[in-house]
Amino acid sequence: MFALYIDDISNSVSFFQGCHIILYADDIILISPVLVLQHLLHACEIELNNIDMAINFRKSSCLRIGPRYDATCACITSLDGNIISWATETRYLGIYI
């Protein structure tokens, strides 16, 4: 049943060019260009709010991968002002990336 509700999140990402979402149980990875990440986060927040769920911002982080991985980026903020910090590594399903 949860999969039916959470499927709307992956459908909402489809109109963002070059963006992908990975869903596994209650974990979500958003993959997008940095310029689109803020909008993608807001779209996911809206979908999650519709099913009475929320993002845990204390466990969330942004990770930049590629030739400019060490360039400074603006903070990514949620609809209600929570800031997602940039990290040099992150853990997903017990694996460090």
PDB file of C-alpha atoms in Angstrom:
ATOM      1  CA  MET A   1       0.000   0.000   0.000  1.00  0.00           C
ATOM      2  CA  PHE A   2       2.847   2.381   0.845  1.00  0.00           C
ATOM      3  CA  ALA A   3       4.281   1.865  -2.649  1.00  0.00           C
ATOM      4  CA  LEU A   4       1.080   3.198  -4.217  1.00  0.00           C
ATOM      5  CA  TYR A   5       1.314   6.432  -2.264  1.00  0.00           C
ATOM      6  CA  ILE A   6       5.027   6.945  -2.695  1.00  0.00           C
ATOM      7  CA  ASP A   7       4.769   6.299  -6.458  1.00  0.00           C
ATOM      8  CA  ASP A   8       3.330   9.812  -6.857  1.00  0.00           C
ATOM      9  CA  ILE A   9       6.706  11.207  -5.838  1.00  0.00           C
ATOM     10  CA  SER A  10       8.507   9.445  -8.679  1.00  0.00           C
ATOM     11  CA  ASN A  11       5.794  10.611 -11.104  1.00  0.00           C
ATOM     12  CA  SER A  12       6.202  14.223  -9.954  1.00  0.00           C
ATOM     13  CA  VAL A  13       9.915  14.087 -10.840  1.00  0.00           C
ATOM     14  CA  SER A  14       9.251  13.074 -14.442  1.00  0.00           C
ATOM     15  CA  PHE A  15       8.785  16.678 -15.634  1.00  0.00           C
ATOM     16  CA  PHE A  16      12.226  17.743 -14.327  1.00  0.00           C
ATOM     17  CA  GLN A  17      14.747  17.308 -17.158  1.00  0.00           C
ATOM     18  CA  GLY A  18      17.795  15.246 -16.174  1.00  0.00           C
ATOM     19  CA  CYS A  19      16.453  14.346 -12.725  1.00  0.00           C
ATOM     20  CA  HIS A  20      16.028  10.925 -11.198  1.00  0.00           C
ATOM     21  CA  ILE A  21      14.670   9.551  -7.958  1.00  0.00           C
ATOM     22  CA  ILE A  22      15.587   6.319  -6.217  1.00  0.00           C
ATOM     23  CA  LEU A  23      13.037   4.962  -3.758  1.00  0.00           C
ATOM     24  CA  TYR A  24      13.796   2.102  -1.396  1.00  0.00           C
ATOM     25  CA  ALA A  25      11.512   1.517   1.584  1.00  0.00           C
ATOM     26  CA  ASP A  26      11.403   4.902   3.329  1.00  0.00           C
ATOM     27  CA  ASP A  27      14.684   6.168   1.829  1.00  0.00           C
ATOM     28  CA  ILE A  28      14.731   8.589  -1.075  1.00  0.00           C
ATOM     29  CA  ILE A  29      17.642   9.755  -3.219  1.00  0.00           C
ATOM     30  CA  LEU A  30      17.149  12.745  -5.501  1.00  0.00           C
ATOM     31  CA  ILE A  31      19.630  12.969  -8.363  1.00  0.00           C
ATOM     32  CA  SER A  32      19.622  16.226 -10.249  1.00  0.00           C
ATOM     33  CA  PRO A  33      21.705  19.126 -11.492  1.00  0.00           C
ATOM     34  CA  VAL A  34      22.433  21.559  -8.646  1.00  0.00           C
ATOM     35  CA  LEU A  35      20.354  24.310 -10.278  1.00  0.00           C
ATOM     36  CA  VAL A  36      17.208  22.151 -10.197  1.00  0.00           C
ATOM     37  CA  LEU A  37      17.682  20.522  -6.793  1.00  0.00           C
ATOM     38  CA  GLN A  38      15.774  23.199  -4.847  1.00  0.00           C
ATOM     39  CA  HIS A  39      12.697  22.847  -7.088  1.00  0.00           C
ATOM     40  CA  LEU A  40      12.895  19.062  -7.018  1.00  0.00           C
ATOM     41  CA  LEU A  41      13.018  19.065  -3.223  1.00  0.00           C
ATOM     42  CA  HIS A  42       9.946  21.296  -3.047  1.00  0.00           C
ATOM     43  CA  ALA A  43       8.004  19.036  -5.427  1.00  0.00           C
ATOM     44  CA  CYS A  44       8.831  16.013  -3.252  1.00  0.00           C
ATOM     45  CA  GLU A  45       7.890  17.888  -0.077  1.00  0.00           C
ATOM     46  CA  ILE A  46       4.475  18.734  -1.512  1.00  0.00           C
ATOM     47  CA  GLU A  47       3.820  15.117  -2.484  1.00  0.00           C
ATOM     48  CA  LEU A  48       4.951  13.867   0.930  1.00  0.00           C
ATOM     49  CA  ASN A  49       2.775  16.444   2.711  1.00  0.00           C
ATOM     50  CA  ASN A  50      -0.215  15.154   0.726  1.00  0.00           C
ATOM     51  CA  ILE A  51       0.223  11.717   2.321  1.00  0.00           C
ATOM     52  CA  ASP A  52       1.012  13.168   5.768  1.00  0.00           C
ATOM     53  CA  MET A  53       4.736  12.381   5.647  1.00  0.00           C
ATOM     54  CA  ALA A  54       7.762  14.610   6.050  1.00  0.00           C
ATOM     55  CA  ILE A  55      11.478  14.659   5.312  1.00  0.00           C
ATOM     56  CA  ASN A  56      13.828  14.238   8.254  1.00  0.00           C
ATOM     57  CA  PHE A  57      16.213  17.126   7.594  1.00  0.00           C
ATOM     58  CA  ARG A  58      18.610  16.077  10.370  1.00  0.00           C
ATOM     59  CA  LYS A  59      19.326  12.874   8.417  1.00  0.00           C
ATOM     60  CA  SER A  60      19.378  14.538   4.995  1.00  0.00           C
ATOM     61  CA  SER A  61      22.371  15.916   3.131  1.00  0.00           C
ATOM     62  CA  CYS A  62      23.402  17.110  -0.315  1.00  0.00           C
ATOM     63  CA  LEU A  63      26.386  15.621  -2.081  1.00  0.00           C
ATOM     64  CA  ARG A  64      27.995  17.061  -5.184  1.00  0.00           C
ATOM     65  CA  ILE A  65      29.693  14.604  -7.551  1.00  0.00           C
ATOM     66  CA  GLY A  66      31.739  15.480 -10.615  1.00  0.00           C
ATOM     67  CA  PRO A  67      34.616  17.703 -11.691  1.00  0.00           C
ATOM     68  CA  ARG A  68      33.346  20.634  -9.592  1.00  0.00           C
ATOM     69  CA  TYR A  69      32.544  18.561  -6.504  1.00  0.00           C
ATOM     70  CA  ASP A  70      34.464  20.966  -4.265  1.00  0.00           C
ATOM     71  CA  ALA A  71      32.825  24.180  -5.533  1.00  0.00           C
ATOM     72  CA  THR A  72      30.764  26.085  -2.991  1.00  0.00           C
ATOM     73  CA  CYS A  73      27.002  25.877  -3.530  1.00  0.00           C
ATOM     74  CA  ALA A  74      24.100  27.841  -2.083  1.00  0.00           C
ATOM     75  CA  CYS A  75      22.157  26.214   0.724  1.00  0.00           C
ATOM     76  CA  ILE A  76      19.205  24.057  -0.227  1.00  0.00           C
ATOM     77  CA  THR A  77      16.188  24.923   1.914  1.00  0.00           C
ATOM     78  CA  SER A  78      12.828  23.275   2.453  1.00  0.00           C
ATOM     79  CA  LEU A  79       9.470  24.966   2.041  1.00  0.00           C
ATOM     80  CA  ASP A  80       9.380  25.744   5.767  1.00  0.00           C
ATOM     81  CA  GLY A  81      12.986  26.972   5.969  1.00  0.00           C
ATOM     82  CA  ASN A  82      14.941  23.863   7.027  1.00  0.00           C
ATOM     83  CA  ILE A  83      18.442  23.831   5.559  1.00  0.00           C
ATOM     84  CA  ILE A  84      19.972  20.716   4.022  1.00  0.00           C
ATOM     85  CA  SER A  85      23.717  20.878   4.471  1.00  0.00           C
ATOM     86  CA  TRP A  86      26.313  19.986   1.852  1.00  0.00           C
ATOM     87  CA  ALA A  87      28.534  17.019   2.721  1.00  0.00           C
ATOM     88  CA  THR A  88      31.692  15.440   1.343  1.00  0.00           C
ATOM     89  CA  GLU A  89      30.292  11.944   1.915  1.00  0.00           C
ATOM     90  CA  THR A  90      26.970  10.429   2.853  1.00  0.00           C
ATOM     91  CA  ARG A  91      25.612   7.074   3.923  1.00  0.00           C
ATOM     92  CA  TYR A  92      22.810   5.311   2.058  1.00  0.00           C
ATOM     93  CA  LEU A  93      21.618   1.855   3.113  1.00  0.00           C
ATOM     94  CA  GLY A  94      24.802   1.383   5.141  1.00  0.00           C
ATOM     95  CA  ILE A  95      27.125   2.267   2.254  1.00  0.00           C
ATOM     96  CA  TYR A  96      29.262   5.402   2.285  1.00  0.00           C
ATOM     97  CA  ILE A  97      29.295   7.383  -0.951  1.00  0.00           C
TER      98      ILE A  97
END
